[in-house]
Short mmCIF file of C-alpha atoms and ligand atoms in Angstrom, two decimals:
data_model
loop_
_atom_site.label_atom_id
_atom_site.label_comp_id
_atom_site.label_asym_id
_atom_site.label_seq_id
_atom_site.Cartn_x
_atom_site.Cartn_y
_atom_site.Cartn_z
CA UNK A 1 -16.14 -24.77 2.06
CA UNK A 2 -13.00 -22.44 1.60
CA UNK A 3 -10.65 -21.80 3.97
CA UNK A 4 -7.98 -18.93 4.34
CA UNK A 5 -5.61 -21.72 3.40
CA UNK A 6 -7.17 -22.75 -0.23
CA UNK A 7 -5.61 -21.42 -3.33
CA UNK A 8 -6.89 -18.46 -5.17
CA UNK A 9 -6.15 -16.47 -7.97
CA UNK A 10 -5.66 -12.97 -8.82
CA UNK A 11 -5.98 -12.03 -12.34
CA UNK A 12 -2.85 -13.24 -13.43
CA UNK A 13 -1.57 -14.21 -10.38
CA UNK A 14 -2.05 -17.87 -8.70
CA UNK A 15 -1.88 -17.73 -5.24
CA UNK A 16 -1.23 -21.10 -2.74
CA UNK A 17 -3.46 -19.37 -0.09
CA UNK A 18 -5.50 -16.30 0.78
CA UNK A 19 -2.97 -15.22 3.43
CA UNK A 20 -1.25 -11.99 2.23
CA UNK A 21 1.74 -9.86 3.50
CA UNK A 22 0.19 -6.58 4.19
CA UNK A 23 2.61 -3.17 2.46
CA UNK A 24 5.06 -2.44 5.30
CA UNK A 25 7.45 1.08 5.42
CA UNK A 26 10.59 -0.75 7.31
CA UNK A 27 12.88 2.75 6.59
CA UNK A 28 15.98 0.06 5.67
CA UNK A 29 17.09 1.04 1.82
CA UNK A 30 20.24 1.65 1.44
CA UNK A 31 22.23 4.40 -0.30
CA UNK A 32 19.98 5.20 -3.79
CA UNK A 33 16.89 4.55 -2.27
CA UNK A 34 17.24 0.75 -2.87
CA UNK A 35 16.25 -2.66 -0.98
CA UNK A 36 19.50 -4.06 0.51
CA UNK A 37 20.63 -7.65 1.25
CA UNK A 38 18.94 -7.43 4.47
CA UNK A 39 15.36 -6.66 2.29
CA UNK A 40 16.27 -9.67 0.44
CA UNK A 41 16.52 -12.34 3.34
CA UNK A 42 13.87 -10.14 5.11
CA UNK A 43 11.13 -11.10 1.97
CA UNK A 44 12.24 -14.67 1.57
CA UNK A 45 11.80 -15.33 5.31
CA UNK A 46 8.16 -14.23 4.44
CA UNK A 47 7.61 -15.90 1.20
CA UNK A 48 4.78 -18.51 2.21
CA UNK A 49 2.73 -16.00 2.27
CA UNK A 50 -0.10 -16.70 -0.48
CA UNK A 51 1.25 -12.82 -1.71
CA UNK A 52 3.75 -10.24 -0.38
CA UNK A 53 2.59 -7.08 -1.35
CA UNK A 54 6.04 -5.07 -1.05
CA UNK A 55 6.67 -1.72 1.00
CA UNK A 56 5.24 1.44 -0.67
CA UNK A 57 7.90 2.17 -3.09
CA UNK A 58 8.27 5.89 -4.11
CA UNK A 59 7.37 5.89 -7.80
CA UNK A 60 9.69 8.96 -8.86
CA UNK A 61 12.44 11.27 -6.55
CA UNK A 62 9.25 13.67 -6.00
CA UNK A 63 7.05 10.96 -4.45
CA UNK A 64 9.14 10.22 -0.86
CA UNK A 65 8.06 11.43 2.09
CA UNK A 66 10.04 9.34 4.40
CA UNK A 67 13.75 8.31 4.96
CA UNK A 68 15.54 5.64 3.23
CA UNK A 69 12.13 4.17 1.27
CA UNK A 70 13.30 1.79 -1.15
CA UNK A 71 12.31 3.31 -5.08
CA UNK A 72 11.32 2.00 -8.21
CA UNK A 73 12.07 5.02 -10.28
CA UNK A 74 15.28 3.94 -12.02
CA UNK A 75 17.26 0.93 -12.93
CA UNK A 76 19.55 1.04 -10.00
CA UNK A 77 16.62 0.02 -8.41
CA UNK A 78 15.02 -2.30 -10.90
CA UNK A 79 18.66 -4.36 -10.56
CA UNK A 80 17.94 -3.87 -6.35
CA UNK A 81 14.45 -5.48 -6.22
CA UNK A 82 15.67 -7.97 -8.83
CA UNK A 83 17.81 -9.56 -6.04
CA UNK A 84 14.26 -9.54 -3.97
CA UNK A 85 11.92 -10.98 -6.64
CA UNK A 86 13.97 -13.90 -7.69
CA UNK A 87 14.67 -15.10 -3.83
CA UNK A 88 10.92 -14.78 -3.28
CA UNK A 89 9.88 -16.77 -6.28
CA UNK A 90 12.44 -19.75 -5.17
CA UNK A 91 11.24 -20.20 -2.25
CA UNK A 92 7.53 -20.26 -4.67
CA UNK A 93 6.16 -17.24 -3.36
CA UNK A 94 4.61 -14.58 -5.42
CA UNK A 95 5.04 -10.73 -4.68
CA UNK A 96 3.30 -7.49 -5.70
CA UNK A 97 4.92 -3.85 -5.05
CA UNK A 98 3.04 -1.29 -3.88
CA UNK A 99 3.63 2.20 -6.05
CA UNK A 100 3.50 5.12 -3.90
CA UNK A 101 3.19 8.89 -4.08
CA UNK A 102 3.07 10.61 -0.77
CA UNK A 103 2.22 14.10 -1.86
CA UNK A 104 1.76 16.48 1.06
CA UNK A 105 3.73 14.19 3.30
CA UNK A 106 7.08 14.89 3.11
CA UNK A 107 10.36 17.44 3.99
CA UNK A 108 12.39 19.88 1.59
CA UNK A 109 15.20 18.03 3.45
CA UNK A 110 13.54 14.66 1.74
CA UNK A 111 12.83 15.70 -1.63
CA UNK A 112 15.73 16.81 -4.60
CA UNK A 113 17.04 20.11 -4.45
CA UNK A 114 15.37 21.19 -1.40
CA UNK A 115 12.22 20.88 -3.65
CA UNK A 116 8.61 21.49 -1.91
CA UNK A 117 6.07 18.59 -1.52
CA UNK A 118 3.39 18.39 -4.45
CA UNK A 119 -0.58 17.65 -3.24
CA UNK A 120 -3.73 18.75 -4.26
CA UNK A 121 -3.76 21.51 -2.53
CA UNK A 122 -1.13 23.68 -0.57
CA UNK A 123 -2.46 23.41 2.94
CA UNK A 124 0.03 22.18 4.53
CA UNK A 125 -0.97 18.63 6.70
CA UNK A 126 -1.17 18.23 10.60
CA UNK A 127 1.25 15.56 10.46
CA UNK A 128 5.11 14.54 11.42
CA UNK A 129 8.04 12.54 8.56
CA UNK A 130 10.87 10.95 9.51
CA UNK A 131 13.94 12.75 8.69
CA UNK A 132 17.82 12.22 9.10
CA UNK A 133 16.75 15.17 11.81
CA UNK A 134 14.75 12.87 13.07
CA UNK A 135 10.59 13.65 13.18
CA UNK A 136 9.83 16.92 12.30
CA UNK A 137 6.44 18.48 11.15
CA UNK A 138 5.87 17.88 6.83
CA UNK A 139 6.41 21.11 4.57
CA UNK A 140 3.86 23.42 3.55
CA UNK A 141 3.09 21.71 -0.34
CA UNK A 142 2.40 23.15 -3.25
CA UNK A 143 -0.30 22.71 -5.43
CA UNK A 144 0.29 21.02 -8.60
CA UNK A 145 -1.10 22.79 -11.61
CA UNK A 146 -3.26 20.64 -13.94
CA UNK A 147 -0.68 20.91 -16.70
CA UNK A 148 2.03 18.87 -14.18
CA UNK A 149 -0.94 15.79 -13.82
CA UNK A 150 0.41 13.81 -17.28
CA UNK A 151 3.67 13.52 -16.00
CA UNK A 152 2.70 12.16 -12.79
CA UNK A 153 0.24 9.71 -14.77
CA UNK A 154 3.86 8.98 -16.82
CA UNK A 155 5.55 8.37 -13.03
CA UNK A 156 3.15 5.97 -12.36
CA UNK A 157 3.58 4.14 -15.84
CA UNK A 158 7.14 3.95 -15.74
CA UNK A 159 7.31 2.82 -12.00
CA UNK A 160 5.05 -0.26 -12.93
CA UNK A 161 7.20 -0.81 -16.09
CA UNK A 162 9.67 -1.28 -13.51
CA UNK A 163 7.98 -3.25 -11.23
CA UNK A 164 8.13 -5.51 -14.33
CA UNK A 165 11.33 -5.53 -15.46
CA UNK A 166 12.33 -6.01 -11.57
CA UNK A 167 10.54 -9.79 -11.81
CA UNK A 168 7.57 -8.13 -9.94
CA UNK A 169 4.11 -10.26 -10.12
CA UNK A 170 2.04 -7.08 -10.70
CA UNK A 171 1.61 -3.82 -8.57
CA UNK A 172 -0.52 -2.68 -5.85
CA UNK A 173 -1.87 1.38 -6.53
CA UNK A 174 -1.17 3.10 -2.97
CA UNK A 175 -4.42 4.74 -3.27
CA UNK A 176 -4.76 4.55 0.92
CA UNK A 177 -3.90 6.32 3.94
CA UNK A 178 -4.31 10.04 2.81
CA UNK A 179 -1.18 10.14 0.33
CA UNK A 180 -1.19 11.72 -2.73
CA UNK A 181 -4.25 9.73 -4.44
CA UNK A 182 -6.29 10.46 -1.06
CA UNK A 183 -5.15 13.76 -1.07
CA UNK A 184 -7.29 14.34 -4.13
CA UNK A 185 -10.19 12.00 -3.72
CA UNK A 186 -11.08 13.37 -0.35
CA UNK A 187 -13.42 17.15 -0.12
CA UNK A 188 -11.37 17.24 3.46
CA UNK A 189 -8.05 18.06 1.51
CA UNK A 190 -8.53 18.92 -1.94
CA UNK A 191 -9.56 22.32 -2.63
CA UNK A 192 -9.14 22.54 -6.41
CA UNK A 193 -11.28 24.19 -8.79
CA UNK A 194 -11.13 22.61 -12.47
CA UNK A 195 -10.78 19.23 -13.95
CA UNK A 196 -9.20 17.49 -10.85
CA UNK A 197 -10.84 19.64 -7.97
CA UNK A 198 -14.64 19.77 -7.07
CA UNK A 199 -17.26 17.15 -7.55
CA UNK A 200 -16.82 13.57 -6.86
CA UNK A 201 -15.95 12.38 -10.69
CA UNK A 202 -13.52 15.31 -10.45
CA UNK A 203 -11.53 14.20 -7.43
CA UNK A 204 -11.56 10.44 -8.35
CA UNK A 205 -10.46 11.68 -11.93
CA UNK A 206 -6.47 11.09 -10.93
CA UNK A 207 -6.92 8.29 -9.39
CA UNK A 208 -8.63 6.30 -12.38
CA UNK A 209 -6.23 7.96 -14.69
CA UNK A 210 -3.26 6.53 -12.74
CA UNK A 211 -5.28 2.95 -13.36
CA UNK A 212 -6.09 3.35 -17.06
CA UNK A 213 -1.98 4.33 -17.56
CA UNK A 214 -0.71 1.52 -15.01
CA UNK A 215 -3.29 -1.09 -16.29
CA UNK A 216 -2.63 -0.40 -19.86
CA UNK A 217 1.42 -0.55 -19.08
CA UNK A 218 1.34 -3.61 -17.64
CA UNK A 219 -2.06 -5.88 -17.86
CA UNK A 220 -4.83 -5.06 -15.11
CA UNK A 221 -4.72 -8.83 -14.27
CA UNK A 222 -1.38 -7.51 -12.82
CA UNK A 223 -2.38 -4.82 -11.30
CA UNK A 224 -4.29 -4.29 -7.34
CA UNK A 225 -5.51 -1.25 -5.90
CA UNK A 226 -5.67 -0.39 -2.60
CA UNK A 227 -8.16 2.43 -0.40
CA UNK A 228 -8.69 3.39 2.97
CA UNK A 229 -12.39 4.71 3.14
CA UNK A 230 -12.50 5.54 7.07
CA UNK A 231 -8.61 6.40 7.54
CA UNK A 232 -8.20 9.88 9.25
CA UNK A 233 -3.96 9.32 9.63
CA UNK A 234 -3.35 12.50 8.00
CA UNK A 235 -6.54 14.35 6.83
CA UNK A 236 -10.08 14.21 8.20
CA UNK A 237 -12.40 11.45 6.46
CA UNK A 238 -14.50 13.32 3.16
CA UNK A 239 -17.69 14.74 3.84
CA UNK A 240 -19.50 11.44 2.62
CA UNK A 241 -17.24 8.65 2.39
CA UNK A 242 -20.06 6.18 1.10
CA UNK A 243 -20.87 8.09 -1.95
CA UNK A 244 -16.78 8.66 -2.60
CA UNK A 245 -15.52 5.81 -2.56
CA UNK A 246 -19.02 4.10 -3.98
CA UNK A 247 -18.07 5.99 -7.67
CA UNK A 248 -14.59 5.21 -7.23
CA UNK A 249 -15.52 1.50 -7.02
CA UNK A 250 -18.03 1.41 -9.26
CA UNK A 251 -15.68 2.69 -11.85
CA UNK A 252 -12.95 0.21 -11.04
CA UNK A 253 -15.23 -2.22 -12.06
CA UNK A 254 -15.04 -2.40 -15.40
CA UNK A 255 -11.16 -2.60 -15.28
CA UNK A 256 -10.74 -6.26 -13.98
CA UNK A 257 -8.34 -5.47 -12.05
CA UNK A 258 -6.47 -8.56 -9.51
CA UNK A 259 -7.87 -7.20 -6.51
CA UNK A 260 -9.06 -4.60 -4.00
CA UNK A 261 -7.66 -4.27 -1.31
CA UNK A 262 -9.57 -2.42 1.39
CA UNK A 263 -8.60 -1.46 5.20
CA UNK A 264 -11.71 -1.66 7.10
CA UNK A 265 -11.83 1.21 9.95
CA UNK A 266 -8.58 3.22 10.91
CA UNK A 267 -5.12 2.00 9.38
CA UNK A 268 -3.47 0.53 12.39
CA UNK A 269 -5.97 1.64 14.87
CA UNK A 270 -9.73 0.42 15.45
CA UNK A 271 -11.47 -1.24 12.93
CA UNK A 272 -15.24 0.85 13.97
CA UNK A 273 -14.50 3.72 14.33
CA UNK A 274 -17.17 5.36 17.29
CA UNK A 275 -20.63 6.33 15.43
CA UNK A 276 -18.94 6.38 12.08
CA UNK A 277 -20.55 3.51 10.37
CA UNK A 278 -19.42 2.56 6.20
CA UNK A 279 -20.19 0.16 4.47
CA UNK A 280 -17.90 -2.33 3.36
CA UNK A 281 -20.10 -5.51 2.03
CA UNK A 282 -21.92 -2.70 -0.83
CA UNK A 283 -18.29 -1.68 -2.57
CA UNK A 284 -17.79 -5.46 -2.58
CA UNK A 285 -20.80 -6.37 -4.57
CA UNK A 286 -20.39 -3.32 -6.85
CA UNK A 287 -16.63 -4.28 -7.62
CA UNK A 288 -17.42 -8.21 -8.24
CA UNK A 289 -13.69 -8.82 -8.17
CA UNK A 290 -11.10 -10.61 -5.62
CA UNK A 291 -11.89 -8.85 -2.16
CA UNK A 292 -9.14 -8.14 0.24
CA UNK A 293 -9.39 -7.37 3.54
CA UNK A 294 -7.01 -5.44 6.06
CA UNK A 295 -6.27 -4.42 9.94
CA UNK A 296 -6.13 -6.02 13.12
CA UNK A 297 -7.31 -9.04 11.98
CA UNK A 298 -7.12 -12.26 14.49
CA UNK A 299 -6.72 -15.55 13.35
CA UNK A 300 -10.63 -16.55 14.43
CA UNK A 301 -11.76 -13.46 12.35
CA UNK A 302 -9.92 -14.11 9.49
CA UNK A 303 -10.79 -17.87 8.95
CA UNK A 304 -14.43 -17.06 9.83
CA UNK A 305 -14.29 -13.95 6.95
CA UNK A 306 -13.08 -16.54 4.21
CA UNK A 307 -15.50 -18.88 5.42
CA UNK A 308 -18.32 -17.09 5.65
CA UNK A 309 -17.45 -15.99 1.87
CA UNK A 310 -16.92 -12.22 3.24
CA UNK A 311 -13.76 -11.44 1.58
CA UNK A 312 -11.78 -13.79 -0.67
CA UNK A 313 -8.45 -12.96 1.30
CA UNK A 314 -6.55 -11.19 4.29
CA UNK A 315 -4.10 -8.96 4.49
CA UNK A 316 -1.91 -9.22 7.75
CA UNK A 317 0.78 -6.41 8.91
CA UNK A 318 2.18 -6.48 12.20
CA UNK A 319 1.60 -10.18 12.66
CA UNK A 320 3.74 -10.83 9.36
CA UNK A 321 6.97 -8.79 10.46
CA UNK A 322 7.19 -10.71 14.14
CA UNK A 323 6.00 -14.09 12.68
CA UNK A 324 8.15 -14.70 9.13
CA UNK A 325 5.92 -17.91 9.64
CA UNK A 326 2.80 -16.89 9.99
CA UNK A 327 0.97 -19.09 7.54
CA UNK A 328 1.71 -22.29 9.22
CA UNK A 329 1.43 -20.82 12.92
CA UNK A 330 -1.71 -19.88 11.57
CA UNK A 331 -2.68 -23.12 10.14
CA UNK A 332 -1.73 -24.82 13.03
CA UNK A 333 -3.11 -22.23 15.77
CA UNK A 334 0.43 -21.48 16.96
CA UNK A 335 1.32 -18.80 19.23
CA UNK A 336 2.38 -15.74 17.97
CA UNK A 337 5.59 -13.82 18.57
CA UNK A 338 5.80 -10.78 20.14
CA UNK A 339 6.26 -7.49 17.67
CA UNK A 340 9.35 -4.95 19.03
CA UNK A 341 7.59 -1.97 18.13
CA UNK A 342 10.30 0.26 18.78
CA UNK A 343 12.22 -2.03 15.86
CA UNK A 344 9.43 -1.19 13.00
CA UNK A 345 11.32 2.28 11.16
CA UNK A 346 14.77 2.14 10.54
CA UNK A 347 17.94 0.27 11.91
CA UNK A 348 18.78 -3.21 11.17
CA UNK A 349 18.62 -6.40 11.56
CA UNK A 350 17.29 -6.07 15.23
CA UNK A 351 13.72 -6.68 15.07
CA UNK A 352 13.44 -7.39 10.85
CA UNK A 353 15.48 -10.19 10.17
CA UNK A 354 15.73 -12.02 13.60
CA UNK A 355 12.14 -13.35 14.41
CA UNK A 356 11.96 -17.07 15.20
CA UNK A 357 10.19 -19.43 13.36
CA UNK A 358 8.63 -22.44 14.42
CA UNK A 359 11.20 -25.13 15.44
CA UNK A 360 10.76 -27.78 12.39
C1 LIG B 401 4.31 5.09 7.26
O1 LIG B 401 5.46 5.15 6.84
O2 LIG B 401 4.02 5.42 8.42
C2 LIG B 401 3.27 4.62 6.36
C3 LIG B 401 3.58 4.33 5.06
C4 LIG B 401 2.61 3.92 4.21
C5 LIG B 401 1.33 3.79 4.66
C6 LIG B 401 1.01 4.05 5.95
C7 LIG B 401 1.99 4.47 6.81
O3 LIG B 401 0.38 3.42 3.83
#
């Protein structure tokens, strides 16, 4: 029988164990949009994790929404994440970054020159960023004109040419949580006409070129994706979820790519949402590939999931920042540490670097 704590691998990528590091914003770059010393020690305190997929990295100056996000837009930051990859791979871990384009989400105050946020549409988002002003409500976007889409495809390729070159194991797509990727997918937001806008092969139609450029940069055996079917964060769900994100699997398929990675129910929140059944277990089956599951899973759940053959791995998020440990507390049924919520965005060491492990 397998067990969360069996070996597994990705495409390209050999995992020890099916216990993964879920993407988590922290807000602690420093100056240039790059991952600090504290990012370093913070990652190798973490590195027994079977993979670390790292914090949604803006993949260009455009794609930030929040501040101080670590990038992976130019060598300044390839150098940064260096210091990252090579602590995380001594201590035999492997790690994946996670390329992200917030669209819609974001503040002038955020983006160069005072720029407005690009989406797929320009409604402008019921939702708050985190600014040096503190929160304040996003920008009204701007829609970007089909003739702007090949050099955000280009964004994408250069950021996992990066990833790369930083000693990165592959990337993870941010194609979750109603960022830019969702933003177009989902009828709720995108209000396009042409190429990009309209039926469902339309809306998935950035998405799946953002693979075909990333997976032809850089291998797709390198290369994870990651969606968010039933996540309402910052847009309503699409008018028929199932059928979405059935095509969008269906035509992942073919790619090979590592893995998918899928959050089951509402990022952070419950995992069924009330009268709003989907159905996980018929993506699977179409996609064929290594299955990742993510949010609020407890240690019972997740050994029983691998077990019972449900998913091939599990992502864990909160659980991973208060427990650097959390693969042996979990192999040996440990208690968990407490997470300091008020600790997750922003300021330092307090509540990122300092959790206790285990004595030995
Ligand atoms: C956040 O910063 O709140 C955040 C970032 C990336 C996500 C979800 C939430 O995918």
């Amino acid at each position: 029988m397998t067990t969360l704590f069996d070996p597994i691998q990705l495409g390209d990528i050999a995992l020890a164990n099916r216990i993964a590091m879920a993407p988590l914003t922290r807000n602690r770059a420093v100056e240039g949009n790059k991952p600090g010393p504290m990012t370093v020690e913070y990652y190798r305190q973490r590195a027994t994790a079977g993979l670390i997929i790292a914090e949604a990295s803006p993949i260009s100056p455009t794609a930030q929404g929040y501040l101080d996000t670590p990038g992976i837009w130019n060598d300044e930051q390839v150098a940064a994440w260096q210091s990252v990859t090579q602590v995380v791979h001594a201590e035999g871990g492997k790690i994946v970054l996670q390329l992200w384009h917030v669209g819609r989400i974001s503040h002038t105050s955020l983006l160069p020159d005072g720029e407005v946020p690009v989406s797929s549409t320009d409604q402008v988002a019921n939702a708050s960023t985190f600014t040096r002003d503190g929160f304040v409500p996003v920008s009204q976007p701007r829609a970007l004109r089909d003739d702007e889409i090949p050099g955000l495809i280009e964004d994408y390729r250069r950021a996992a040419r990066n990833a790369i070159a930083a000693g990165f194991d592959g990337v993870e797509i941010h194609a979750a949580n109603t960022y830019l990727i969702e933003q177009f997918l989902r009828d709720s937001v995108n209000d396009r006409s042409g190429p990009y806008g309209g039926s469902i092969e339309n809306r998935a139609r950035l998405l799946l070129e953002v693979v075909q450029a990333v997976t032809g940069e850089i291998g797709a055996g390198r290369t994870g994706i990651r969606l968010s079917p039933m996540t309402t964060f910052t847009a309503p769900l699409d008018s028929n979820p199932q059928a979405l994100y059935g095509y969008v699997v269906e035509q992942l398929a073919p790619f090979g790519l590592a893995y998918l990675h899928v959050i089951e129910g509402e990022t952070g929140g419950t995992r069924t949402p009330d009268g709003k059944p989907f159905d996980y277990a018929a993506l699977r089956r179409t996609f064929k590939g290594p299955w990742m599951v993510n949010n609020g899973y407890s240690r019972d759940l997740a050994l029983q999931t691998v077990a019972d053959g449900q998913a091939d791995l599990v992502a864990f998020g909160r659980p991973f920042i208060s427990n650097p440990d959390l693969v042996r507390r979990l192999r040996d049924g440990a208690t968990l540490n407490e997470l300091r919520a008020d600790k997750l965005y922003g300021g330092g060491a307090e509540g990122y670097i300092d959790y206790p492990t285990l004595a030995a």
